[in-house]
mmCIF file of C-alpha atoms in Angstrom:
data_model
loop_
_atom_site.group_PDB
_atom_site.id
_atom_site.type_symbol
_atom_site.label_atom_id
_atom_site.label_comp_id
_atom_site.label_asym_id
_atom_site.label_seq_id
_atom_site.Cartn_x
_atom_site.Cartn_y
_atom_site.Cartn_z
ATOM 1 C CA UNK A 1 22.886 -68.856 -33.703
ATOM 2 C CA UNK A 2 21.829 -70.987 -30.737
ATOM 3 C CA UNK A 3 19.811 -68.152 -29.152
ATOM 4 C CA UNK A 4 18.147 -67.438 -32.487
ATOM 5 C CA UNK A 5 17.184 -71.123 -32.818
ATOM 6 C CA UNK A 6 15.619 -71.122 -29.357
ATOM 7 C CA UNK A 7 13.637 -67.960 -30.164
ATOM 8 C CA UNK A 8 12.322 -69.492 -33.373
ATOM 9 C CA UNK A 9 11.390 -72.764 -31.654
ATOM 10 C CA UNK A 10 9.753 -70.826 -28.824
ATOM 11 C CA UNK A 11 7.622 -68.872 -31.259
ATOM 12 C CA UNK A 12 6.565 -72.063 -33.040
ATOM 13 C CA UNK A 13 5.511 -73.645 -29.740
ATOM 14 C CA UNK A 14 3.686 -70.443 -28.769
ATOM 15 C CA UNK A 15 1.620 -70.328 -31.924
ATOM 16 C CA UNK A 16 0.889 -74.057 -31.893
ATOM 17 C CA UNK A 17 -0.592 -73.707 -28.412
ATOM 18 C CA UNK A 18 -3.167 -71.072 -29.364
ATOM 19 C CA UNK A 19 -6.129 -73.307 -30.319
ATOM 20 C CA UNK A 20 -6.175 -74.981 -26.876
ATOM 21 C CA UNK A 21 -6.126 -71.751 -24.893
ATOM 22 C CA UNK A 22 -9.223 -70.294 -23.255
ATOM 23 C CA UNK A 23 -9.870 -66.590 -22.754
ATOM 24 C CA UNK A 24 -7.270 -65.082 -20.463
ATOM 25 C CA UNK A 25 -4.967 -68.145 -20.437
ATOM 26 C CA UNK A 26 -2.230 -66.892 -22.742
ATOM 27 C CA UNK A 27 0.985 -66.445 -20.745
ATOM 28 C CA UNK A 28 1.773 -62.789 -21.255
ATOM 29 C CA UNK A 29 4.514 -61.640 -18.926
ATOM 30 C CA UNK A 30 2.852 -58.712 -17.233
ATOM 31 C CA UNK A 31 3.636 -55.955 -16.944
ATOM 32 C CA UNK A 32 4.661 -55.871 -20.582
ATOM 33 C CA UNK A 33 6.218 -52.414 -20.055
ATOM 34 C CA UNK A 34 6.797 -50.893 -16.635
ATOM 35 C CA UNK A 35 5.953 -47.287 -15.765
ATOM 36 C CA UNK A 36 4.089 -46.532 -18.963
ATOM 37 C CA UNK A 37 0.539 -45.268 -18.591
ATOM 38 C CA UNK A 38 -2.012 -44.870 -21.392
ATOM 39 C CA UNK A 39 -0.470 -47.741 -23.384
ATOM 40 C CA UNK A 40 -1.162 -48.049 -27.091
ATOM 41 C CA UNK A 41 -0.043 -51.018 -29.187
ATOM 42 C CA UNK A 42 -0.246 -51.010 -32.976
ATOM 43 C CA UNK A 43 0.425 -54.240 -34.866
ATOM 44 C CA UNK A 44 1.629 -53.237 -38.292
ATOM 45 C CA UNK A 45 1.778 -55.072 -41.620
ATOM 46 C CA UNK A 46 5.544 -55.472 -41.177
ATOM 47 C CA UNK A 47 4.835 -57.985 -38.410
ATOM 48 C CA UNK A 48 5.988 -55.765 -35.560
ATOM 49 C CA UNK A 49 4.098 -54.626 -32.487
ATOM 50 C CA UNK A 50 4.756 -50.921 -31.889
ATOM 51 C CA UNK A 51 4.316 -49.664 -28.340
ATOM 52 C CA UNK A 52 3.812 -46.079 -27.212
ATOM 53 C CA UNK A 53 2.698 -44.667 -23.865
ATOM 54 C CA UNK A 54 3.012 -41.825 -21.399
ATOM 55 C CA UNK A 55 6.487 -41.487 -19.879
ATOM 56 C CA UNK A 56 6.230 -40.674 -16.145
ATOM 57 C CA UNK A 57 8.354 -37.543 -16.604
ATOM 58 C CA UNK A 58 5.789 -36.207 -19.133
ATOM 59 C CA UNK A 59 8.650 -34.853 -21.203
ATOM 60 C CA UNK A 60 9.024 -37.044 -24.305
ATOM 61 C CA UNK A 61 7.508 -39.451 -26.799
ATOM 62 C CA UNK A 62 9.265 -42.730 -27.404
ATOM 63 C CA UNK A 63 8.592 -45.873 -29.412
ATOM 64 C CA UNK A 64 9.615 -49.474 -29.039
ATOM 65 C CA UNK A 65 8.820 -52.482 -31.192
ATOM 66 C CA UNK A 66 9.008 -56.271 -31.052
ATOM 67 C CA UNK A 67 7.714 -59.279 -32.957
ATOM 68 C CA UNK A 68 5.748 -60.444 -29.902
ATOM 69 C CA UNK A 69 3.861 -58.791 -27.055
ATOM 70 C CA UNK A 70 6.247 -60.307 -24.514
ATOM 71 C CA UNK A 71 9.154 -58.986 -26.541
ATOM 72 C CA UNK A 72 8.103 -55.391 -25.845
ATOM 73 C CA UNK A 73 9.325 -55.735 -22.267
ATOM 74 C CA UNK A 74 12.961 -56.018 -23.333
ATOM 75 C CA UNK A 75 12.741 -53.919 -26.493
ATOM 76 C CA UNK A 76 14.821 -50.756 -26.590
ATOM 77 C CA UNK A 77 12.855 -47.533 -26.366
ATOM 78 C CA UNK A 78 13.774 -44.824 -28.839
ATOM 79 C CA UNK A 79 12.949 -41.192 -28.135
ATOM 80 C CA UNK A 80 11.466 -39.739 -31.308
ATOM 81 C CA UNK A 81 10.406 -36.332 -29.905
ATOM 82 C CA UNK A 82 10.941 -34.221 -26.783
ATOM 83 C CA UNK A 83 8.972 -31.373 -25.286
ATOM 84 C CA UNK A 84 10.104 -27.848 -26.079
ATOM 85 C CA UNK A 85 12.147 -25.842 -23.601
ATOM 86 C CA UNK A 86 9.384 -23.238 -23.653
ATOM 87 C CA UNK A 87 6.200 -22.321 -25.491
ATOM 88 C CA UNK A 88 3.023 -24.263 -26.159
ATOM 89 C CA UNK A 89 4.660 -27.693 -26.351
ATOM 90 C CA UNK A 90 6.622 -27.301 -23.138
ATOM 91 C CA UNK A 91 4.779 -29.384 -20.517
ATOM 92 C CA UNK A 92 2.628 -32.427 -19.743
ATOM 93 C CA UNK A 93 3.215 -34.602 -22.785
ATOM 94 C CA UNK A 94 0.430 -37.131 -22.248
ATOM 95 C CA UNK A 95 -1.216 -40.144 -23.846
ATOM 96 C CA UNK A 96 0.473 -40.507 -27.250
ATOM 97 C CA UNK A 97 -1.190 -42.838 -29.769
ATOM 98 C CA UNK A 98 0.391 -44.254 -32.914
ATOM 99 C CA UNK A 99 -1.760 -44.675 -36.037
ATOM 100 C CA UNK A 100 -1.066 -45.492 -39.671
ATOM 101 C CA UNK A 101 -3.460 -43.417 -41.785
ATOM 102 C CA UNK A 102 -3.464 -43.238 -45.585
ATOM 103 C CA UNK A 103 0.137 -44.410 -45.821
ATOM 104 C CA UNK A 104 1.425 -41.999 -43.185
ATOM 105 C CA UNK A 105 2.340 -42.481 -39.543
ATOM 106 C CA UNK A 106 0.507 -40.202 -37.125
ATOM 107 C CA UNK A 107 1.010 -39.720 -33.400
ATOM 108 C CA UNK A 108 -1.728 -37.934 -31.481
ATOM 109 C CA UNK A 109 -0.631 -36.542 -28.121
ATOM 110 C CA UNK A 110 -1.530 -33.941 -25.521
ATOM 111 C CA UNK A 111 0.687 -31.025 -24.529
ATOM 112 C CA UNK A 112 0.559 -27.725 -22.678
ATOM 113 C CA UNK A 113 2.525 -24.477 -22.592
ATOM 114 C CA UNK A 114 5.556 -24.526 -20.331
ATOM 115 C CA UNK A 115 4.152 -21.669 -18.230
ATOM 116 C CA UNK A 116 0.571 -23.024 -18.141
ATOM 117 C CA UNK A 117 0.983 -26.781 -17.676
ATOM 118 C CA UNK A 118 -2.701 -27.597 -17.440
ATOM 119 C CA UNK A 119 -3.759 -25.706 -20.545
ATOM 120 C CA UNK A 120 -3.843 -29.112 -22.241
ATOM 121 C CA UNK A 121 -4.599 -29.351 -25.961
ATOM 122 C CA UNK A 122 -4.333 -32.065 -28.642
ATOM 123 C CA UNK A 123 -1.465 -32.083 -31.115
ATOM 124 C CA UNK A 124 -0.050 -34.400 -33.774
ATOM 125 C CA UNK A 125 3.243 -35.575 -35.220
ATOM 126 C CA UNK A 126 3.487 -37.116 -38.672
ATOM 127 C CA UNK A 127 6.091 -39.171 -40.517
ATOM 128 C CA UNK A 128 6.370 -40.655 -43.995
ATOM 129 C CA UNK A 129 9.036 -43.147 -42.931
ATOM 130 C CA UNK A 130 8.609 -46.839 -43.624
ATOM 131 C CA UNK A 131 9.756 -47.599 -40.092
ATOM 132 C CA UNK A 132 8.316 -45.119 -37.559
ATOM 133 C CA UNK A 133 11.315 -45.751 -35.310
ATOM 134 C CA UNK A 134 13.482 -44.020 -37.900
ATOM 135 C CA UNK A 135 11.452 -40.879 -38.572
ATOM 136 C CA UNK A 136 11.899 -38.036 -39.172
ATOM 137 C CA UNK A 137 8.822 -36.770 -37.345
ATOM 138 C CA UNK A 138 7.195 -33.440 -38.164
ATOM 139 C CA UNK A 139 5.133 -31.326 -35.778
ATOM 140 C CA UNK A 140 1.768 -31.173 -37.539
ATOM 141 C CA UNK A 141 0.177 -28.672 -35.160
ATOM 142 C CA UNK A 142 -2.785 -28.535 -32.834
ATOM 143 C CA UNK A 143 -5.948 -30.458 -33.637
ATOM 144 C CA UNK A 144 -8.590 -27.762 -33.685
ATOM 145 C CA UNK A 145 -12.087 -28.347 -32.302
ATOM 146 C CA UNK A 146 -15.091 -25.994 -32.548
ATOM 147 C CA UNK A 147 -14.510 -24.632 -29.041
ATOM 148 C CA UNK A 148 -11.206 -24.117 -27.262
ATOM 149 C CA UNK A 149 -10.867 -25.858 -23.900
ATOM 150 C CA UNK A 150 -8.995 -28.612 -22.087
ATOM 151 C CA UNK A 151 -8.746 -31.507 -24.583
ATOM 152 C CA UNK A 152 -6.735 -34.690 -24.948
ATOM 153 C CA UNK A 153 -6.761 -38.411 -25.814
ATOM 154 C CA UNK A 154 -7.486 -38.215 -29.535
ATOM 155 C CA UNK A 155 -8.020 -41.552 -31.270
ATOM 156 C CA UNK A 156 -8.934 -42.321 -34.869
ATOM 157 C CA UNK A 157 -10.748 -45.161 -36.614
ATOM 158 C CA UNK A 158 -12.238 -45.854 -40.015
ATOM 159 C CA UNK A 159 -15.624 -47.393 -40.744
ATOM 160 C CA UNK A 160 -17.471 -47.928 -44.013
ATOM 161 C CA UNK A 161 -15.294 -45.530 -45.998
ATOM 162 C CA UNK A 162 -15.262 -42.735 -43.406
ATOM 163 C CA UNK A 163 -12.724 -41.819 -40.770
ATOM 164 C CA UNK A 164 -13.661 -40.549 -37.339
ATOM 165 C CA UNK A 165 -11.869 -38.839 -34.474
ATOM 166 C CA UNK A 166 -12.919 -39.390 -30.864
ATOM 167 C CA UNK A 167 -11.432 -37.226 -28.129
ATOM 168 C CA UNK A 168 -11.972 -36.021 -24.557
ATOM 169 C CA UNK A 169 -12.732 -32.345 -23.911
ATOM 170 C CA UNK A 170 -14.145 -30.026 -21.276
ATOM 171 C CA UNK A 171 -17.680 -28.986 -22.230
ATOM 172 C CA UNK A 172 -18.521 -25.388 -23.108
ATOM 173 C CA UNK A 173 -20.349 -24.834 -19.815
ATOM 174 C CA UNK A 174 -17.378 -26.289 -17.895
ATOM 175 C CA UNK A 175 -19.689 -28.499 -15.860
ATOM 176 C CA UNK A 176 -17.230 -31.406 -15.832
ATOM 177 C CA UNK A 177 -13.609 -32.163 -16.615
ATOM 178 C CA UNK A 178 -14.138 -33.997 -19.897
ATOM 179 C CA UNK A 179 -16.696 -35.816 -22.022
ATOM 180 C CA UNK A 180 -16.117 -37.845 -25.169
ATOM 181 C CA UNK A 181 -16.879 -36.237 -28.519
ATOM 182 C CA UNK A 182 -16.734 -37.524 -32.091
ATOM 183 C CA UNK A 183 -16.547 -35.986 -35.555
ATOM 184 C CA UNK A 184 -15.677 -37.065 -39.077
ATOM 185 C CA UNK A 185 -12.136 -36.356 -40.175
ATOM 186 C CA UNK A 186 -11.197 -34.507 -43.332
ATOM 187 C CA UNK A 187 -7.573 -35.545 -42.861
ATOM 188 C CA UNK A 188 -5.509 -37.261 -40.211
ATOM 189 C CA UNK A 189 -5.228 -33.971 -38.316
ATOM 190 C CA UNK A 190 -8.457 -32.104 -39.111
ATOM 191 C CA UNK A 191 -12.147 -32.648 -38.400
ATOM 192 C CA UNK A 192 -15.383 -31.213 -39.697
ATOM 193 C CA UNK A 193 -18.643 -30.348 -37.987
ATOM 194 C CA UNK A 194 -20.985 -31.531 -36.677
ATOM 195 C CA UNK A 195 -19.468 -32.763 -33.448
ATOM 196 C CA UNK A 196 -21.538 -35.200 -31.417
ATOM 197 C CA UNK A 197 -21.345 -36.068 -27.733
ATOM 198 C CA UNK A 198 -20.742 -39.770 -27.209
ATOM 199 C CA UNK A 199 -20.777 -39.850 -23.420
ATOM 200 C CA UNK A 200 -20.744 -37.445 -20.492
ATOM 201 C CA UNK A 201 -19.596 -38.279 -16.936
ATOM 202 C CA UNK A 202 -22.973 -38.481 -15.218
ATOM 203 C CA UNK A 203 -22.908 -41.870 -13.483
ATOM 204 C CA UNK A 204 -21.693 -42.270 -9.902
ATOM 205 C CA UNK A 205 -18.689 -44.397 -10.883
ATOM 206 C CA UNK A 206 -17.632 -41.811 -13.520
ATOM 207 C CA UNK A 207 -17.419 -38.875 -11.118
ATOM 208 C CA UNK A 208 -15.218 -40.004 -8.225
ATOM 209 C CA UNK A 209 -12.561 -37.370 -7.603
ATOM 210 C CA UNK A 210 -13.119 -35.812 -11.017
ATOM 211 C CA UNK A 211 -15.948 -35.841 -13.537
ATOM 212 C CA UNK A 212 -14.144 -37.585 -16.370
ATOM 213 C CA UNK A 213 -14.762 -39.563 -19.549
ATOM 214 C CA UNK A 214 -11.500 -39.993 -21.465
ATOM 215 C CA UNK A 215 -9.120 -42.445 -23.122
ATOM 216 C CA UNK A 216 -11.357 -43.868 -25.857
ATOM 217 C CA UNK A 217 -10.399 -47.003 -27.808
ATOM 218 C CA UNK A 218 -12.352 -48.635 -30.648
ATOM 219 C CA UNK A 219 -12.802 -52.276 -31.602
ATOM 220 C CA UNK A 220 -15.192 -53.545 -34.296
ATOM 221 C CA UNK A 221 -16.567 -57.051 -34.029
ATOM 222 C CA UNK A 222 -19.733 -59.109 -34.533
ATOM 223 C CA UNK A 223 -21.616 -56.365 -36.356
ATOM 224 C CA UNK A 224 -20.989 -53.678 -33.754
ATOM 225 C CA UNK A 225 -18.629 -50.780 -33.117
ATOM 226 C CA UNK A 226 -17.438 -50.765 -29.505
ATOM 227 C CA UNK A 227 -15.831 -47.810 -27.730
ATOM 228 C CA UNK A 228 -14.216 -48.312 -24.344
ATOM 229 C CA UNK A 229 -13.286 -45.318 -22.207
ATOM 230 C CA UNK A 230 -12.035 -44.500 -18.723
ATOM 231 C CA UNK A 231 -13.599 -42.465 -15.937
ATOM 232 C CA UNK A 232 -12.998 -40.841 -12.520
ATOM 233 C CA UNK A 233 -9.688 -39.898 -10.912
ATOM 234 C CA UNK A 234 -6.564 -41.799 -11.961
ATOM 235 C CA UNK A 235 -6.125 -43.525 -8.603
ATOM 236 C CA UNK A 236 -7.806 -46.799 -7.571
ATOM 237 C CA UNK A 237 -11.169 -45.309 -8.615
ATOM 238 C CA UNK A 238 -10.193 -45.238 -12.294
ATOM 239 C CA UNK A 239 -12.358 -47.685 -14.251
ATOM 240 C CA UNK A 240 -13.435 -48.542 -17.774
ATOM 241 C CA UNK A 241 -16.853 -48.096 -19.366
ATOM 242 C CA UNK A 242 -18.166 -49.062 -22.778
ATOM 243 C CA UNK A 243 -20.362 -47.738 -25.582
ATOM 244 C CA UNK A 244 -21.579 -49.612 -28.633
ATOM 245 C CA UNK A 245 -23.548 -49.087 -31.837
ATOM 246 C CA UNK A 246 -24.668 -51.336 -34.679
ATOM 247 C CA UNK A 247 -22.124 -51.362 -37.470
ATOM 248 C CA UNK A 248 -24.789 -50.417 -40.050
ATOM 249 C CA UNK A 249 -26.037 -47.425 -38.062
ATOM 250 C CA UNK A 250 -25.215 -43.780 -38.747
ATOM 251 C CA UNK A 251 -22.433 -43.365 -36.198
ATOM 252 C CA UNK A 252 -22.916 -39.592 -36.195
ATOM 253 C CA UNK A 253 -26.436 -40.023 -34.806
ATOM 254 C CA UNK A 254 -26.052 -39.923 -30.990
ATOM 255 C CA UNK A 255 -29.218 -41.964 -30.532
ATOM 256 C CA UNK A 256 -27.629 -45.121 -31.998
ATOM 257 C CA UNK A 257 -25.064 -45.356 -29.212
ATOM 258 C CA UNK A 258 -25.703 -47.463 -26.116
ATOM 259 C CA UNK A 259 -23.860 -47.081 -22.818
ATOM 260 C CA UNK A 260 -23.163 -49.622 -20.122
ATOM 261 C CA UNK A 261 -24.533 -48.348 -16.782
ATOM 262 C CA UNK A 262 -21.724 -50.036 -14.842
ATOM 263 C CA UNK A 263 -17.975 -50.366 -15.365
ATOM 264 C CA UNK A 264 -16.800 -53.193 -17.593
ATOM 265 C CA UNK A 265 -13.363 -53.330 -15.965
ATOM 266 C CA UNK A 266 -12.382 -51.921 -12.568
ATOM 267 C CA UNK A 267 -10.188 -52.332 -9.506
ATOM 268 C CA UNK A 268 -9.868 -55.852 -8.120
ATOM 269 C CA UNK A 269 -7.938 -55.679 -4.851
ATOM 270 C CA UNK A 270 -7.629 -59.465 -4.541
ATOM 271 C CA UNK A 271 -5.750 -59.542 -7.833
ATOM 272 C CA UNK A 272 -3.701 -56.442 -6.955
ATOM 273 C CA UNK A 273 -5.143 -54.605 -9.939
ATOM 274 C CA UNK A 274 -5.869 -50.992 -9.021
ATOM 275 C CA UNK A 275 -7.217 -48.272 -11.293
ATOM 276 C CA UNK A 276 -7.169 -50.173 -14.605
ATOM 277 C CA UNK A 277 -7.896 -48.100 -17.660
ATOM 278 C CA UNK A 278 -6.897 -46.044 -20.682
ATOM 279 C CA UNK A 279 -6.727 -49.128 -22.821
ATOM 280 C CA UNK A 280 -6.089 -49.974 -26.444
ATOM 281 C CA UNK A 281 -6.852 -53.056 -28.522
ATOM 282 C CA UNK A 282 -4.653 -55.176 -30.716
ATOM 283 C CA UNK A 283 -4.530 -58.737 -32.021
ATOM 284 C CA UNK A 284 -2.427 -61.598 -30.660
ATOM 285 C CA UNK A 285 0.385 -63.422 -32.386
ATOM 286 C CA UNK A 286 -2.082 -65.822 -33.993
ATOM 287 C CA UNK A 287 -3.622 -62.910 -35.930
ATOM 288 C CA UNK A 288 -7.080 -63.763 -34.585
ATOM 289 C CA UNK A 289 -7.315 -63.472 -30.804
ATOM 290 C CA UNK A 290 -8.225 -60.001 -29.545
ATOM 291 C CA UNK A 291 -6.100 -58.429 -26.842
ATOM 292 C CA UNK A 292 -6.668 -55.533 -24.499
ATOM 293 C CA UNK A 293 -3.676 -53.429 -23.483
ATOM 294 C CA UNK A 294 -4.200 -51.243 -20.413
ATOM 295 C CA UNK A 295 -2.441 -49.714 -17.433
ATOM 296 C CA UNK A 296 -2.889 -50.374 -13.719
ATOM 297 C CA UNK A 297 -1.002 -50.162 -10.432
ATOM 298 C CA UNK A 298 -0.475 -53.190 -8.226
ATOM 299 C CA UNK A 299 -1.125 -51.303 -4.982
ATOM 300 C CA UNK A 300 -3.824 -48.929 -3.726
ATOM 301 C CA UNK A 301 -2.051 -46.321 -1.606
ATOM 302 C CA UNK A 302 -0.382 -43.850 -3.922
ATOM 303 C CA UNK A 303 3.260 -42.897 -3.690
ATOM 304 C CA UNK A 304 2.543 -39.203 -4.030
ATOM 305 C CA UNK A 305 -0.370 -38.095 -6.213
ATOM 306 C CA UNK A 306 -2.104 -39.785 -9.154
ATOM 307 C CA UNK A 307 0.132 -37.765 -11.470
ATOM 308 C CA UNK A 308 3.432 -38.058 -9.606
ATOM 309 C CA UNK A 309 3.183 -41.779 -8.773
ATOM 310 C CA UNK A 310 4.967 -43.320 -11.793
ATOM 311 C CA UNK A 311 3.871 -46.921 -11.325
ATOM 312 C CA UNK A 312 1.041 -47.276 -13.780
ATOM 313 C CA UNK A 313 2.329 -50.280 -15.692
ATOM 314 C CA UNK A 314 1.230 -51.497 -19.122
ATOM 315 C CA UNK A 315 -0.443 -54.905 -19.130
ATOM 316 C CA UNK A 316 -1.930 -57.275 -21.727
ATOM 317 C CA UNK A 317 -4.872 -59.665 -21.476
ATOM 318 C CA UNK A 318 -7.027 -61.714 -23.809
ATOM 319 C CA UNK A 319 -10.404 -60.170 -24.611
ATOM 320 C CA UNK A 320 -13.205 -62.732 -24.708
ATOM 321 C CA UNK A 321 -16.560 -62.656 -26.487
ATOM 322 C CA UNK A 322 -19.908 -64.084 -25.375
ATOM 323 C CA UNK A 323 -22.528 -65.841 -27.482
ATOM 324 C CA UNK A 324 -24.308 -62.517 -28.041
ATOM 325 C CA UNK A 325 -21.212 -61.004 -29.643
ATOM 326 C CA UNK A 326 -20.390 -58.754 -26.688
ATOM 327 C CA UNK A 327 -16.884 -58.416 -25.244
ATOM 328 C CA UNK A 328 -16.047 -60.237 -22.027
ATOM 329 C CA UNK A 329 -13.445 -58.470 -19.889
ATOM 330 C CA UNK A 330 -13.122 -61.205 -17.258
ATOM 331 C CA UNK A 331 -13.119 -58.806 -14.312
ATOM 332 C CA UNK A 332 -12.358 -61.538 -11.755
ATOM 333 C CA UNK A 333 -9.590 -63.203 -13.753
ATOM 334 C CA UNK A 334 -5.958 -62.295 -13.338
ATOM 335 C CA UNK A 335 -3.760 -61.501 -16.328
#
């Protein structure tokens, strides 16, 4: 009873402090989850934050939930699905995302055959459970795109009565590792043509180590649709870029999208923040303040390779906004 009282009082103090806090000042206890890359946080109508991310063993999908962002650190993780012993879902289980679409839970994730671990494709799990921690979860199959190649990092969002899927995929000419593409969805797990190209890795900062645009996340605010993404190799060169379009524009018209020529969030050695990226967005405990969830290492020299070094930790920070309605990532401010 005493511990419960302290938790309740702590939450009341936390929420009462919100109006006086400036961007970046909220005391999140970073990392919020250790050794979880590609972090995705979904705040549901039940009042819980649900966390999902890439396990460093690349062998399972697990969920945890808490009433606060800080609570995710101590929350128990529950494995809701494991890779197959063989076959097409037997290796490299990467970048799961949890969505609630038309009354159904959906997890998008990447997987590869056990004998061809880099034949990465997008897949989905679905569940009709009230609590996604309970399941059961059903394998809903591969998400098919018009051409078959390396693909991953599916994310979904709705806008003005339509639902869209954004994902990363190797282009038909195989001139780079992945670009970002978008199409309208006909269901949570299917898309229809046309497919448009949102961004290709053509800028110097997007092509270090690998030519990559991946890990899209969407936030809508101030009359615009913003898409953040990550680029380059997943070492200290990993960085975040941003696209945006007017909310009233035809989002399937590539010409309405604008692209930042420089990273919006990148390594800051002084703050021991290396290779930040593959973010998601959620809202803080006050229901108003926007948060960015992302992963980073706190050192530069890898312990192994970008894939075998497990220490990409999930972190949270307040996302600010300027007087023009553009997001402010506070590159020089610590979490």
